[in-house]
Coordinates of C-alpha atoms in Angstrom, one line a residue:
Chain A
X34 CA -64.2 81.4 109.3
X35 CA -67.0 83.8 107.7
X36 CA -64.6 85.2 104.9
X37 CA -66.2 85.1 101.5
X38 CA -62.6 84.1 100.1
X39 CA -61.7 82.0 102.5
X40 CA -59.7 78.6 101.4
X41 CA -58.0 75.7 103.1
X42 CA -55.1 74.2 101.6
X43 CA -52.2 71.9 102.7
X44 CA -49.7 73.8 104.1
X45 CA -46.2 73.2 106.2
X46 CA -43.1 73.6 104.1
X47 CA -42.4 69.7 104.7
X48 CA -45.8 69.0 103.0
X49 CA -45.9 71.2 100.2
X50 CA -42.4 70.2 98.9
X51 CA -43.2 66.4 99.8
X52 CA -46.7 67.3 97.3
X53 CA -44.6 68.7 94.7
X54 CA -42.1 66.0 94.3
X55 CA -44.9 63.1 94.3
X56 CA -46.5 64.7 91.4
X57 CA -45.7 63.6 87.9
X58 CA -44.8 67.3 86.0
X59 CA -46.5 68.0 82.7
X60 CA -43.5 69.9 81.6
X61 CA -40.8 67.6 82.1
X62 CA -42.6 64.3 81.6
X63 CA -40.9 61.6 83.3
X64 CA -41.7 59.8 86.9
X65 CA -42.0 61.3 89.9
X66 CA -39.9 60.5 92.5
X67 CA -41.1 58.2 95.7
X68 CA -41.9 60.1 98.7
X69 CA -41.6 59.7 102.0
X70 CA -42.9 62.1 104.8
X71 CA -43.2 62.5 108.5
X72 CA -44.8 65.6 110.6
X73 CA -47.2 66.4 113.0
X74 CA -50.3 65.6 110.3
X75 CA -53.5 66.0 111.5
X76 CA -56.7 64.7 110.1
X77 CA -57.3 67.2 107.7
X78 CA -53.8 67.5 106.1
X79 CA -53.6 63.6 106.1
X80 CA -56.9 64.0 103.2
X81 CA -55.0 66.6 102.0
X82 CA -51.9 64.7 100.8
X83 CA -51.5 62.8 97.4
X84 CA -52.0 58.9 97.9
X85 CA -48.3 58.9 96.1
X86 CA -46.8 60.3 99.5
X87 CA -45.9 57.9 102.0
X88 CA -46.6 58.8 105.5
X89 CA -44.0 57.9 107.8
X90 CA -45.1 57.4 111.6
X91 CA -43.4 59.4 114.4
X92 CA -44.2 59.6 118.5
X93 CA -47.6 58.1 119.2
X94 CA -50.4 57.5 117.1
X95 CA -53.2 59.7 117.6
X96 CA -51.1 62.3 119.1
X97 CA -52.0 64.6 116.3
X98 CA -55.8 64.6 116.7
X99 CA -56.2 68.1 115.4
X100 CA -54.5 70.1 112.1
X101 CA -52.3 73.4 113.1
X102 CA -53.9 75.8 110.9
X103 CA -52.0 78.7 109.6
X104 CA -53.5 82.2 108.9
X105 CA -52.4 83.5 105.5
X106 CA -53.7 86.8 104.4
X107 CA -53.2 87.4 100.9
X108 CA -53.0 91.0 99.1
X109 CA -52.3 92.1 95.2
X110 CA -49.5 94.1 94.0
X111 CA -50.6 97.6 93.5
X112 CA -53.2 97.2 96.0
X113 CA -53.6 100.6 98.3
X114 CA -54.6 100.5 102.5
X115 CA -57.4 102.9 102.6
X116 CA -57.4 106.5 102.8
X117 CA -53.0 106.0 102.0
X118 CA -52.8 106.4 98.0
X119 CA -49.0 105.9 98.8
X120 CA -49.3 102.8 100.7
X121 CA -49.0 100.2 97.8
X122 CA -48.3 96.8 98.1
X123 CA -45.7 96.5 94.9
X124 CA -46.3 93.0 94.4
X125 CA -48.8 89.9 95.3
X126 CA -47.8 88.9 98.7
X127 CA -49.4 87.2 102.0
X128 CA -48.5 87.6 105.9
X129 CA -48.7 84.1 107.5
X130 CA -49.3 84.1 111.1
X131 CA -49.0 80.8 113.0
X132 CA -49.3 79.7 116.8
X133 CA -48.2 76.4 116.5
X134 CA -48.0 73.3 119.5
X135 CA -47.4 70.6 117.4
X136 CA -44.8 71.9 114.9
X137 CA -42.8 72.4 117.6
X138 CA -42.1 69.0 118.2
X139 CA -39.2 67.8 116.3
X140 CA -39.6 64.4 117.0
X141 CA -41.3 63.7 113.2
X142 CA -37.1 64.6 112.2
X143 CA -35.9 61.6 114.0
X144 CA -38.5 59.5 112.4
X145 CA -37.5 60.1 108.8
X146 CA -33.6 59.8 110.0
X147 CA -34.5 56.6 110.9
X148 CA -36.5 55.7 107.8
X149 CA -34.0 57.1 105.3
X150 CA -31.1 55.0 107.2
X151 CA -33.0 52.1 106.9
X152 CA -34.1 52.4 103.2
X153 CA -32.6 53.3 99.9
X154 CA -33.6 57.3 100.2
X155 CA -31.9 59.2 98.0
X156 CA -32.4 62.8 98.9
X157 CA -33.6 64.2 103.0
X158 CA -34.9 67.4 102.9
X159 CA -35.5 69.2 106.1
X160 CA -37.7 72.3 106.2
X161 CA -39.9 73.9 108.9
X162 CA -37.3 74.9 111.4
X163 CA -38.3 78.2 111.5
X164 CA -41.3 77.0 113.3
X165 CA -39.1 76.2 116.2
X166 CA -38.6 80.2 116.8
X167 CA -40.4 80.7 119.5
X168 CA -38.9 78.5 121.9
X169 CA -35.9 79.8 124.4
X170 CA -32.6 79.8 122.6
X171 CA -31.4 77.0 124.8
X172 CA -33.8 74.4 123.8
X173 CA -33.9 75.3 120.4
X174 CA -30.0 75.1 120.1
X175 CA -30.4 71.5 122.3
X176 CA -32.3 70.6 119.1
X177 CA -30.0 71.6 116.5
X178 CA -26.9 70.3 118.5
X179 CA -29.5 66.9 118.4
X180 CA -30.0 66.7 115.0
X181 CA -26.7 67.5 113.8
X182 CA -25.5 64.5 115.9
X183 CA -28.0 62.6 113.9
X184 CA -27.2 63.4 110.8
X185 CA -23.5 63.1 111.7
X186 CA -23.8 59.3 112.9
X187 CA -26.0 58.7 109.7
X188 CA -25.7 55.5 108.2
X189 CA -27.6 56.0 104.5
X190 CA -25.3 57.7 101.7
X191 CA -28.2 59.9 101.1
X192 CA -27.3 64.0 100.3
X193 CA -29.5 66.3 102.2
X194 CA -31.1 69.6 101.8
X195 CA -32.4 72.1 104.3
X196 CA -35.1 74.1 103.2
X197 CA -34.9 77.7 104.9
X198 CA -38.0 79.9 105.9
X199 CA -38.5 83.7 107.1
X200 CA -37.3 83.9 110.4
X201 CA -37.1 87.1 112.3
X202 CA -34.2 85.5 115.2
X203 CA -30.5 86.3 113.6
X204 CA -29.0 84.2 116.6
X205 CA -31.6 81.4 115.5
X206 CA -30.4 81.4 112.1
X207 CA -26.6 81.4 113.2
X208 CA -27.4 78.9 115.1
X209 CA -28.9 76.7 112.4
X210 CA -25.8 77.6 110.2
X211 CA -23.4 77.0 112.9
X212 CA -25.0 73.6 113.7
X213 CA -26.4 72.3 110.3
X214 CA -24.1 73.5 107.5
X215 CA -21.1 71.3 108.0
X216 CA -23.2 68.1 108.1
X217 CA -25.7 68.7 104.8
X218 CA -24.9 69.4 101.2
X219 CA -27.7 71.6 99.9
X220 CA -29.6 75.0 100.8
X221 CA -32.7 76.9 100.0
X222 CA -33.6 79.8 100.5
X223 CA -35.5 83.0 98.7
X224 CA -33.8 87.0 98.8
X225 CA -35.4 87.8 102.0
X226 CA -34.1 85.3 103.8
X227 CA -30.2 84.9 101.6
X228 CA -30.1 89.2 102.8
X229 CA -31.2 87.7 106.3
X230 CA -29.0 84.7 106.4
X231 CA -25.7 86.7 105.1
X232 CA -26.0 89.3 107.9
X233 CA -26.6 86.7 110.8
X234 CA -23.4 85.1 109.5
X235 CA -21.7 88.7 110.2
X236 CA -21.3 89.6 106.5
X237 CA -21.2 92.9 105.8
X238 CA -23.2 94.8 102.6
X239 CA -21.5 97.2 100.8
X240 CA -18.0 96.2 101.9
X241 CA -14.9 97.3 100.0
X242 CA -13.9 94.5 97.3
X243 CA -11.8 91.7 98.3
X244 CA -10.3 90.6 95.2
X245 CA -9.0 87.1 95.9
X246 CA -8.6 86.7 100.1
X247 CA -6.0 83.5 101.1
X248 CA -6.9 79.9 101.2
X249 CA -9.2 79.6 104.3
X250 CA -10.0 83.1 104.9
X251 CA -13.1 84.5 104.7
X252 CA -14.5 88.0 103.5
X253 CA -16.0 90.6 105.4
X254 CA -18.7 91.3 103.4
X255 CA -19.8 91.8 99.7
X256 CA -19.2 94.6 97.5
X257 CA -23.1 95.1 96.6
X258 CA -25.9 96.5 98.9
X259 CA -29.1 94.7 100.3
X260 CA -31.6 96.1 97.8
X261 CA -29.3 94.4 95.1
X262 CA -30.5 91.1 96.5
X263 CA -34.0 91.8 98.2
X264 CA -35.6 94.1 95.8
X265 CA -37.5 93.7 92.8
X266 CA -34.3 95.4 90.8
X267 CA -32.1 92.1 92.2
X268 CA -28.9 92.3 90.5
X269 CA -27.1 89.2 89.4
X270 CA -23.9 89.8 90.3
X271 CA -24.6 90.8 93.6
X272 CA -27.0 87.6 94.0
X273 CA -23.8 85.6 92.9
X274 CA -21.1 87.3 95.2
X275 CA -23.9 86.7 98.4
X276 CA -23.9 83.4 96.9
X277 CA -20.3 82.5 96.9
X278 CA -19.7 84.0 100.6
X279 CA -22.1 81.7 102.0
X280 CA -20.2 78.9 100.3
X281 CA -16.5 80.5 101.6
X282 CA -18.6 80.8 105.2
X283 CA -20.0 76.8 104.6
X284 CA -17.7 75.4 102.5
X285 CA -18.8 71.8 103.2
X286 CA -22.0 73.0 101.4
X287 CA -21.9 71.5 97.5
X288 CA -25.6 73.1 96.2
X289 CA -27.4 76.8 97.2
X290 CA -30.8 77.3 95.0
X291 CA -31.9 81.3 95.1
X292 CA -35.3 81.8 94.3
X293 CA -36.7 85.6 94.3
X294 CA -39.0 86.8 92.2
X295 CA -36.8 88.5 89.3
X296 CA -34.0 85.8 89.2
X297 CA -33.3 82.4 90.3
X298 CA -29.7 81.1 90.3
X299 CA -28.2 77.3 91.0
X300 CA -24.8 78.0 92.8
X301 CA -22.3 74.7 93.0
X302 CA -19.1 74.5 94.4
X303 CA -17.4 70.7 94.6
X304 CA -17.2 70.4 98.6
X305 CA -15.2 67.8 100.3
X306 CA -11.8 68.5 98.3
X307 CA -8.6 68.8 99.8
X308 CA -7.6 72.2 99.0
X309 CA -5.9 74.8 96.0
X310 CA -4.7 73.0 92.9
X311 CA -6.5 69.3 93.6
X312 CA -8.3 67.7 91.6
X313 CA -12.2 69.1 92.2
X314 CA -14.0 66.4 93.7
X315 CA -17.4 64.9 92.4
X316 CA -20.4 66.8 92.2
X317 CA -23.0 65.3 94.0
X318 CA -25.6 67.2 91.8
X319 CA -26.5 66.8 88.0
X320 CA -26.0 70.5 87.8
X321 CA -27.9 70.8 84.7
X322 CA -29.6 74.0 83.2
X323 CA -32.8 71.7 83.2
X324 CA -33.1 71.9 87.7
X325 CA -32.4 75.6 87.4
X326 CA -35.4 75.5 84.3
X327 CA -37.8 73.0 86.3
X328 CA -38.1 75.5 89.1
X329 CA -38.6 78.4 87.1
X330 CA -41.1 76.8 85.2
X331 CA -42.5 75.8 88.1
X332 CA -42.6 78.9 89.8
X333 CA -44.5 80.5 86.9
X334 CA -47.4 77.9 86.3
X335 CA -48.0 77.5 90.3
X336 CA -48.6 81.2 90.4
X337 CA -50.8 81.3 87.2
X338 CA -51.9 77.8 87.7
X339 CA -52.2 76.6 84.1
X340 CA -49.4 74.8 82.2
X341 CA -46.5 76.8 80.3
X342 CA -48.4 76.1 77.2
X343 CA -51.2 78.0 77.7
X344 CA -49.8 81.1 79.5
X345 CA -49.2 84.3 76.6
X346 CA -47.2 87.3 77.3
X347 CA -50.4 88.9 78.5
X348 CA -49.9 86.9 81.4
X349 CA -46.4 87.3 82.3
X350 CA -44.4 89.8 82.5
X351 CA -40.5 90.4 83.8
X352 CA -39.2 92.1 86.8
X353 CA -35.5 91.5 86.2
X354 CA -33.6 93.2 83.6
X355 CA -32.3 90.4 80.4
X356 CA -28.9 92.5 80.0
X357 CA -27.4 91.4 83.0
X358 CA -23.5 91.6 83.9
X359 CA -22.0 88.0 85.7
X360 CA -18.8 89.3 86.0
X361 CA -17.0 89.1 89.4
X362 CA -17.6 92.7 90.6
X363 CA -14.1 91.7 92.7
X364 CA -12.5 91.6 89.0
X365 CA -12.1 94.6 86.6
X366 CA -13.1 92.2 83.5
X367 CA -17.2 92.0 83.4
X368 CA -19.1 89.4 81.5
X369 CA -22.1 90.9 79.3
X370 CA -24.9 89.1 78.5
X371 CA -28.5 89.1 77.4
X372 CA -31.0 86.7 78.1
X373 CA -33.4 85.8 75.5
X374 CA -35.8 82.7 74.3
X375 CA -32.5 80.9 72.6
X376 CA -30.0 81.7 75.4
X377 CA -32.5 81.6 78.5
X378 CA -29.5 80.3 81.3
X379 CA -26.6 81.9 81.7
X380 CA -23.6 79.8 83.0
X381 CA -20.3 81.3 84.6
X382 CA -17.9 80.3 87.1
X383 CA -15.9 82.5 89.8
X384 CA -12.7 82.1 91.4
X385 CA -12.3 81.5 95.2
X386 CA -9.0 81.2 96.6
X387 CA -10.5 80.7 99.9
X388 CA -12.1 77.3 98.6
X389 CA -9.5 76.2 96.2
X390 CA -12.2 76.0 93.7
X391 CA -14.2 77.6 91.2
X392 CA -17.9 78.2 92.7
X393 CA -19.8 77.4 89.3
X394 CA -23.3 79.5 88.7
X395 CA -26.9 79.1 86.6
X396 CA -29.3 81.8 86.4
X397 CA -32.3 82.5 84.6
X398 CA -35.0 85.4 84.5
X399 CA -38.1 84.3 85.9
X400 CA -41.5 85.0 83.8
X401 CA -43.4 86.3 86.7
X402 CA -47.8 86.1 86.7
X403 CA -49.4 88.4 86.3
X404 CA -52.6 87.5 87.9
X405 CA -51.1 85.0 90.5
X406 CA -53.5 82.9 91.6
X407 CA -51.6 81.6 94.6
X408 CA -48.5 82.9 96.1
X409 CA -48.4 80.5 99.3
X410 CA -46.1 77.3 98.7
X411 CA -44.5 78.8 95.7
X412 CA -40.7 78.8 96.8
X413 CA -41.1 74.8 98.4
X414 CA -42.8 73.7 95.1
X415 CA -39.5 75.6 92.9
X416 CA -36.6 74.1 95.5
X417 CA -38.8 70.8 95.0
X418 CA -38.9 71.1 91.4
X419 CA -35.2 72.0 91.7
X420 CA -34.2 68.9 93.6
X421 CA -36.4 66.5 91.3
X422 CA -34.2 67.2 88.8
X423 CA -31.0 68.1 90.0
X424 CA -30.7 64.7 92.4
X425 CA -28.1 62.2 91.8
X426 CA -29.1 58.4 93.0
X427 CA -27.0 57.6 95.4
X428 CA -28.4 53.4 95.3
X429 CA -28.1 52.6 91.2
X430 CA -24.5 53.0 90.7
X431 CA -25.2 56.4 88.6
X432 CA -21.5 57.5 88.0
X433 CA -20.8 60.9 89.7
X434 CA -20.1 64.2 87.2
X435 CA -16.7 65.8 88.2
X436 CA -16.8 69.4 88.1
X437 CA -14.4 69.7 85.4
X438 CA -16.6 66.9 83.5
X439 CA -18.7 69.9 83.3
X440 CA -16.5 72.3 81.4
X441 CA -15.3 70.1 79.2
X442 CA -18.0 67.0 78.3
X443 CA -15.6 65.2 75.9
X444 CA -13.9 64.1 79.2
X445 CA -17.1 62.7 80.5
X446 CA -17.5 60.6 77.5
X447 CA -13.4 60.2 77.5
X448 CA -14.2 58.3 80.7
X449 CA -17.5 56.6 79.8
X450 CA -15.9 54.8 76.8
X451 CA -12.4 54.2 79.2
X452 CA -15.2 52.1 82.1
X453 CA -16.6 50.1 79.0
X454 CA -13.2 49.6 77.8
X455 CA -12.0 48.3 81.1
X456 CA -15.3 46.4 81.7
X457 CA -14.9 44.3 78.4
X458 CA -10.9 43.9 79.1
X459 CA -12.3 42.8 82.6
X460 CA -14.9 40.2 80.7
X461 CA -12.6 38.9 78.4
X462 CA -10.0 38.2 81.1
X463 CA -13.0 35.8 82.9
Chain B
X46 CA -42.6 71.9 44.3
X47 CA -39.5 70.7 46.4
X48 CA -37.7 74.1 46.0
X49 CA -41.3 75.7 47.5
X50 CA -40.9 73.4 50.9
X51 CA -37.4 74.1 51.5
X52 CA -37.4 77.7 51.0
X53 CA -40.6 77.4 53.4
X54 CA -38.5 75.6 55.9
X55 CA -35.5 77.4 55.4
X56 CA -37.7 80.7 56.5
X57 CA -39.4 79.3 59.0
X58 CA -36.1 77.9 60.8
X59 CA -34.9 81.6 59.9
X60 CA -38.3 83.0 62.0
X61 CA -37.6 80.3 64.8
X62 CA -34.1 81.1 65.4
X63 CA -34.5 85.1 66.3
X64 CA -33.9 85.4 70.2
X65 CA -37.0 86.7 71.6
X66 CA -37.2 88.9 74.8
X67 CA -40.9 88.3 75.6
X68 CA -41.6 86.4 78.7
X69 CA -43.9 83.8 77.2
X70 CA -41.2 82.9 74.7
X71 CA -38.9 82.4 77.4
X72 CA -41.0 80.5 79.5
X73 CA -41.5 78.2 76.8
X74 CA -37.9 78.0 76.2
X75 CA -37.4 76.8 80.3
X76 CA -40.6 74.6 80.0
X77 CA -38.8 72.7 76.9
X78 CA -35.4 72.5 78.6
X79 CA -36.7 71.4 82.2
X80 CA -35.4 68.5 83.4
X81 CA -37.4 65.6 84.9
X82 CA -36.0 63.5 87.7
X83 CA -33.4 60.6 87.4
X84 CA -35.0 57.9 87.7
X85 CA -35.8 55.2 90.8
X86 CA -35.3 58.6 93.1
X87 CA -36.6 58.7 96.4
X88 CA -36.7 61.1 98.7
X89 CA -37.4 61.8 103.0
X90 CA -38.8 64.9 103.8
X91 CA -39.5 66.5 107.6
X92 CA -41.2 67.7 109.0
X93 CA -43.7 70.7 109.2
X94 CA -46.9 70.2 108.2
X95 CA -50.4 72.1 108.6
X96 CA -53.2 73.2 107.2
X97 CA -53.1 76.9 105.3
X98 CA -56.7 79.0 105.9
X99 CA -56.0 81.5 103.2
X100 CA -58.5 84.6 103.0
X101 CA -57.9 87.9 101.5
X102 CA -56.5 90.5 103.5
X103 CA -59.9 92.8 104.1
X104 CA -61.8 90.1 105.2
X105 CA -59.9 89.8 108.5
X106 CA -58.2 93.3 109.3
X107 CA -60.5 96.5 109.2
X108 CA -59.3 98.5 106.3
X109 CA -59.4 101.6 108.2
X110 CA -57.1 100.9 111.0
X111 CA -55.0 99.5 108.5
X112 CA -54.8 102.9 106.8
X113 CA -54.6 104.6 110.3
X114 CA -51.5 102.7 110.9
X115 CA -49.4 103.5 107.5
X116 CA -51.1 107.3 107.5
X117 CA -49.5 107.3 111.5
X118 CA -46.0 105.6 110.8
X119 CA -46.8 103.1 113.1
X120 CA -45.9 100.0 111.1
X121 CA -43.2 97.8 112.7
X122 CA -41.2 94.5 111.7
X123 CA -41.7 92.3 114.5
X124 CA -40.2 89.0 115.6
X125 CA -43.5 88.3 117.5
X126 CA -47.3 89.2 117.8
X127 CA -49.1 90.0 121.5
X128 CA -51.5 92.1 121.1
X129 CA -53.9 93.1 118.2
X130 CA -51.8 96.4 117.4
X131 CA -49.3 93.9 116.7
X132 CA -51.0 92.5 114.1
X133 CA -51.8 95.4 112.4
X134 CA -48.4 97.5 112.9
X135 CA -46.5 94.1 111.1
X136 CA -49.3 93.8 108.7
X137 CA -48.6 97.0 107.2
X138 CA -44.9 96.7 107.1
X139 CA -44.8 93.7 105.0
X140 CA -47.5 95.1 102.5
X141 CA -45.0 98.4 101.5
X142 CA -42.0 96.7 101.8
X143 CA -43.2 93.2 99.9
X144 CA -42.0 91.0 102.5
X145 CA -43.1 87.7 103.5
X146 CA -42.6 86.6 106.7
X147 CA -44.3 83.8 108.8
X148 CA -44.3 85.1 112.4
X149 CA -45.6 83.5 115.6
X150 CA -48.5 84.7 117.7
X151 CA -47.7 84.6 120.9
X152 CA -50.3 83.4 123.9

């Protein structure tokens, strides 16, 4: 390509997230996790990946002779097309256009189905779906239908996540939800695509309040409007009550990570419970304020690329608002509260009758660049950063966190000192 | 010499503890309570992967046509791009309306 600006990255959502979690973070110290990866990788990608990733096979080697290479055209916010002062881009952005042959092959899926039954994986993330699109309906839902089945018969204990992408098919992406959701855990997924999501799932924007619908029902819609979640003004209740239909709509779904550019928010609800007045299940998630952190964090040193320590405020700049309501818009009471260096997540729970439990939120304000010097790969490498630290081992015995464990810690250590109690007792008996 | 360093201290944990709205201050704030992964994790991931050619905008579409386009109301979301015009009528769309899709060309 004769572009003077022209650069060639690894790309792929599966690759970039699969890059992210192999590499050891200079924020949060700590080791990175071990990575496995399949996909169609051709020879230049292969280079591309860390040595830490480990590439697992799929179909027949030297199938994928030659890289799909995606065209990603980059602009600035404020930028103006020619001879229109009022068309303005109002933020740093890119167009991707793809014409894939090999993404379209799914068979890369079964491969690391395979490979995380066999081995002690912790965490499957799926993500590049949406480059499935342009197939006919029919064999794309043949494929979902497949790997639902797949995941259904799976053998490993591992949680998995689905990664979403833009897509421009509503039946596609109710198809996805209708096949995926009840057999994995966790979601991602920026404003553009939640707005998206929410109305292929038939909800409804700017729908009259339903203040506490009956066990197993589900709302129409939410009381907020679109731009409340897609545009640079996002507002956090709004963001919350999209949030907490898509767990009423999916309610075998236990994690949903938002990413947009003026907020992120970690939404948990303890899935797999029985019902109104139980006790919640486990969480299968750490559901710390130091995921919802690692992503933002994340988010902000990708885009400037430099470390948090050496980005100043005339770097970075806000787009959401600090004083931020995260009351239930449903509910006459509202919740103020004000974001600031010393109280820089907010934590709240909301009702929902129609789960039988409380859907539990973290948010934080996201210091956006102001120069970015990337904006491709950003929302893989924050739900990557996200997962890194929110994951649970399923293999070493770590103890699962109860929900109510997280209102009220002093039961978590209540229990902790009960299990070495009982281990002793169990000791001394031998 | 004593009472110097603790009034010192007692000021400078005064200075420290003032909320602060700048965005630096609360990107510091996130980078010192991020969490880093549990340890022994692994994780499977599938399955897209590619190579990204990233290039300015101007470099491949003709600034002109692009202008043509917004000045003519001619930009368009769409699903899927045929033709050139395609191209360009999506193009524009996303850059006002700051979206970011990633949309096949068709054959």
């Amino acid at each position: 390509m004769n572009a003077p600006s022209a650069k060639s990255s690894l790309g792929g959502n599966a690759a970039l997230m699969a890059r992210t979690l192999a590499a050891p973070r200079l924020e949060a110290g700590g080791v990175p996790p071990r990575v496995l990866l399949s996909g169609n990788i051709g020879p230049m990608a292969g280079a591309m990946l860390p040595p830490t990733v480990t590439v697992v096979p799929s179909g027949t080697p030297g199938t994928y002779a030659a890289d799909e290479v995606h065209l990603i055209l980059e602009y600035g916010a404020g930028e103006a097309l020619p001879g229109v002062p009022t068309a303005v881009a109002p933020r740093a952005n890119r167009l991707i256009l793809t014409a894939d042959a090999a993404n379209l092959n799914v068979e890369p899926l079964n491969a690391i189905l395979a490979a995380a039954d066999a081995g002690d994986v912790d965490v499957l993330v799926i993500a590049g779906l949406h480059m499935l699109e342009p197939l006919p309906a029919d064999t794309r839902r043949v494929m979902l239908r497949d790997l639902a089945a797949a995941l259904r018969a799976r053998t490993g204990r591992y949680t998995v996540h689905l990664e979403l992408a833009s897509s421009a098919a509503t039946e596609y992406a109710a198809d996805i939800a209708a096949h995926l959701f009840p057999v994995i855990d966790s979601l991602g997924f920026n404003e553009q695509e939640a707005a998206f999501l929410f109305e292929a799932l038939g909800g409804v924007f700017d729908a009259a309040p339903v203040a506490a619908p009956e066990a197993g029902a589900q709302r129409t819609g939410i009381a907020g409007s679109r731009a409340q979640v897609t545009s640079l003004g996002a507002a956090l209740p709004t963001i919350a009550e999209l949030l907490r239909w898509v767990f009423e709509a999916a309610p075998s779904l236990s994690r949903i990570h938002f990413h947009s550019l003026a907020y992120h928010v970690l939404a948990y609800h303890p899935a797999g419970g029985d019902g109104a007045g139980s006790t919640p299940p486990p969480l299968r998630w750490r559901a710390k304020a130091g995921a919802l952190a690692a992503g933002v964090v994340t988010a902000a040193t990708a885009a400037c690329a430099k470390p948090a320590a050496d980005l100043h405020t005339d770097a970075l700049r806000l787009v959401g608002e600090l004083a931020a309501s995260i009351g239930d818009p449903a509910v006459a009471e509202r919740q103020p509260f004000t974001f600031s260096s010393k109280e820089v997540v907010a934590r709240w729970s909301w009702q929902s009758a129609a789960l039988g439990h409380n859907v539990t939120f973290l948010a934080a304000p996201v210091p956006v660049c102001r120069q970015p010097v990337a904006t491709v790969g950003l929302g893989d490498a924050i739900s990557a950063a996200g997962l890194a630290a929110d994951a649970i081992s399923v293999h070493v015995g770590e103890p699962l966190e109860s929900s109510v464990e997280h209102r009220w810690p002093l039961l978590k250590l209540a229990r902790r000192a009960f299990a070495s109690l009982r281990t002793a007792l169990a000791g001394d008996k031998q | 010499m004593v009472a110097a360093l603790a009034v010192a201290y007692g000021v400078g944990l005064r200075l420290d503890s003032q909320p602060s709205s700048d965005p630096a201050a609360l990107l510091r704030a996130l980078a010192r309570g991020a969490g880093a992964p549990a340890p022994n994790l692994t994780f499977a991931l599938g399955y897209n992967v590619c190579v990204d050619a990233i290039v300015r905008w101007q470099e491949v579409l003709n600034g002109s046509e692009t202008g043509a386009v917004a000045a003519g109301g001619l930009a368009a979301d769409l699903p899927a791009l045929s033709t050139l015009e395609d191209v360009y009528a999506t193009f524009v769309h996303h850059f006002v309306a700051a979206c970011f899709p990633a949309l096949p060309l068709l054959p």
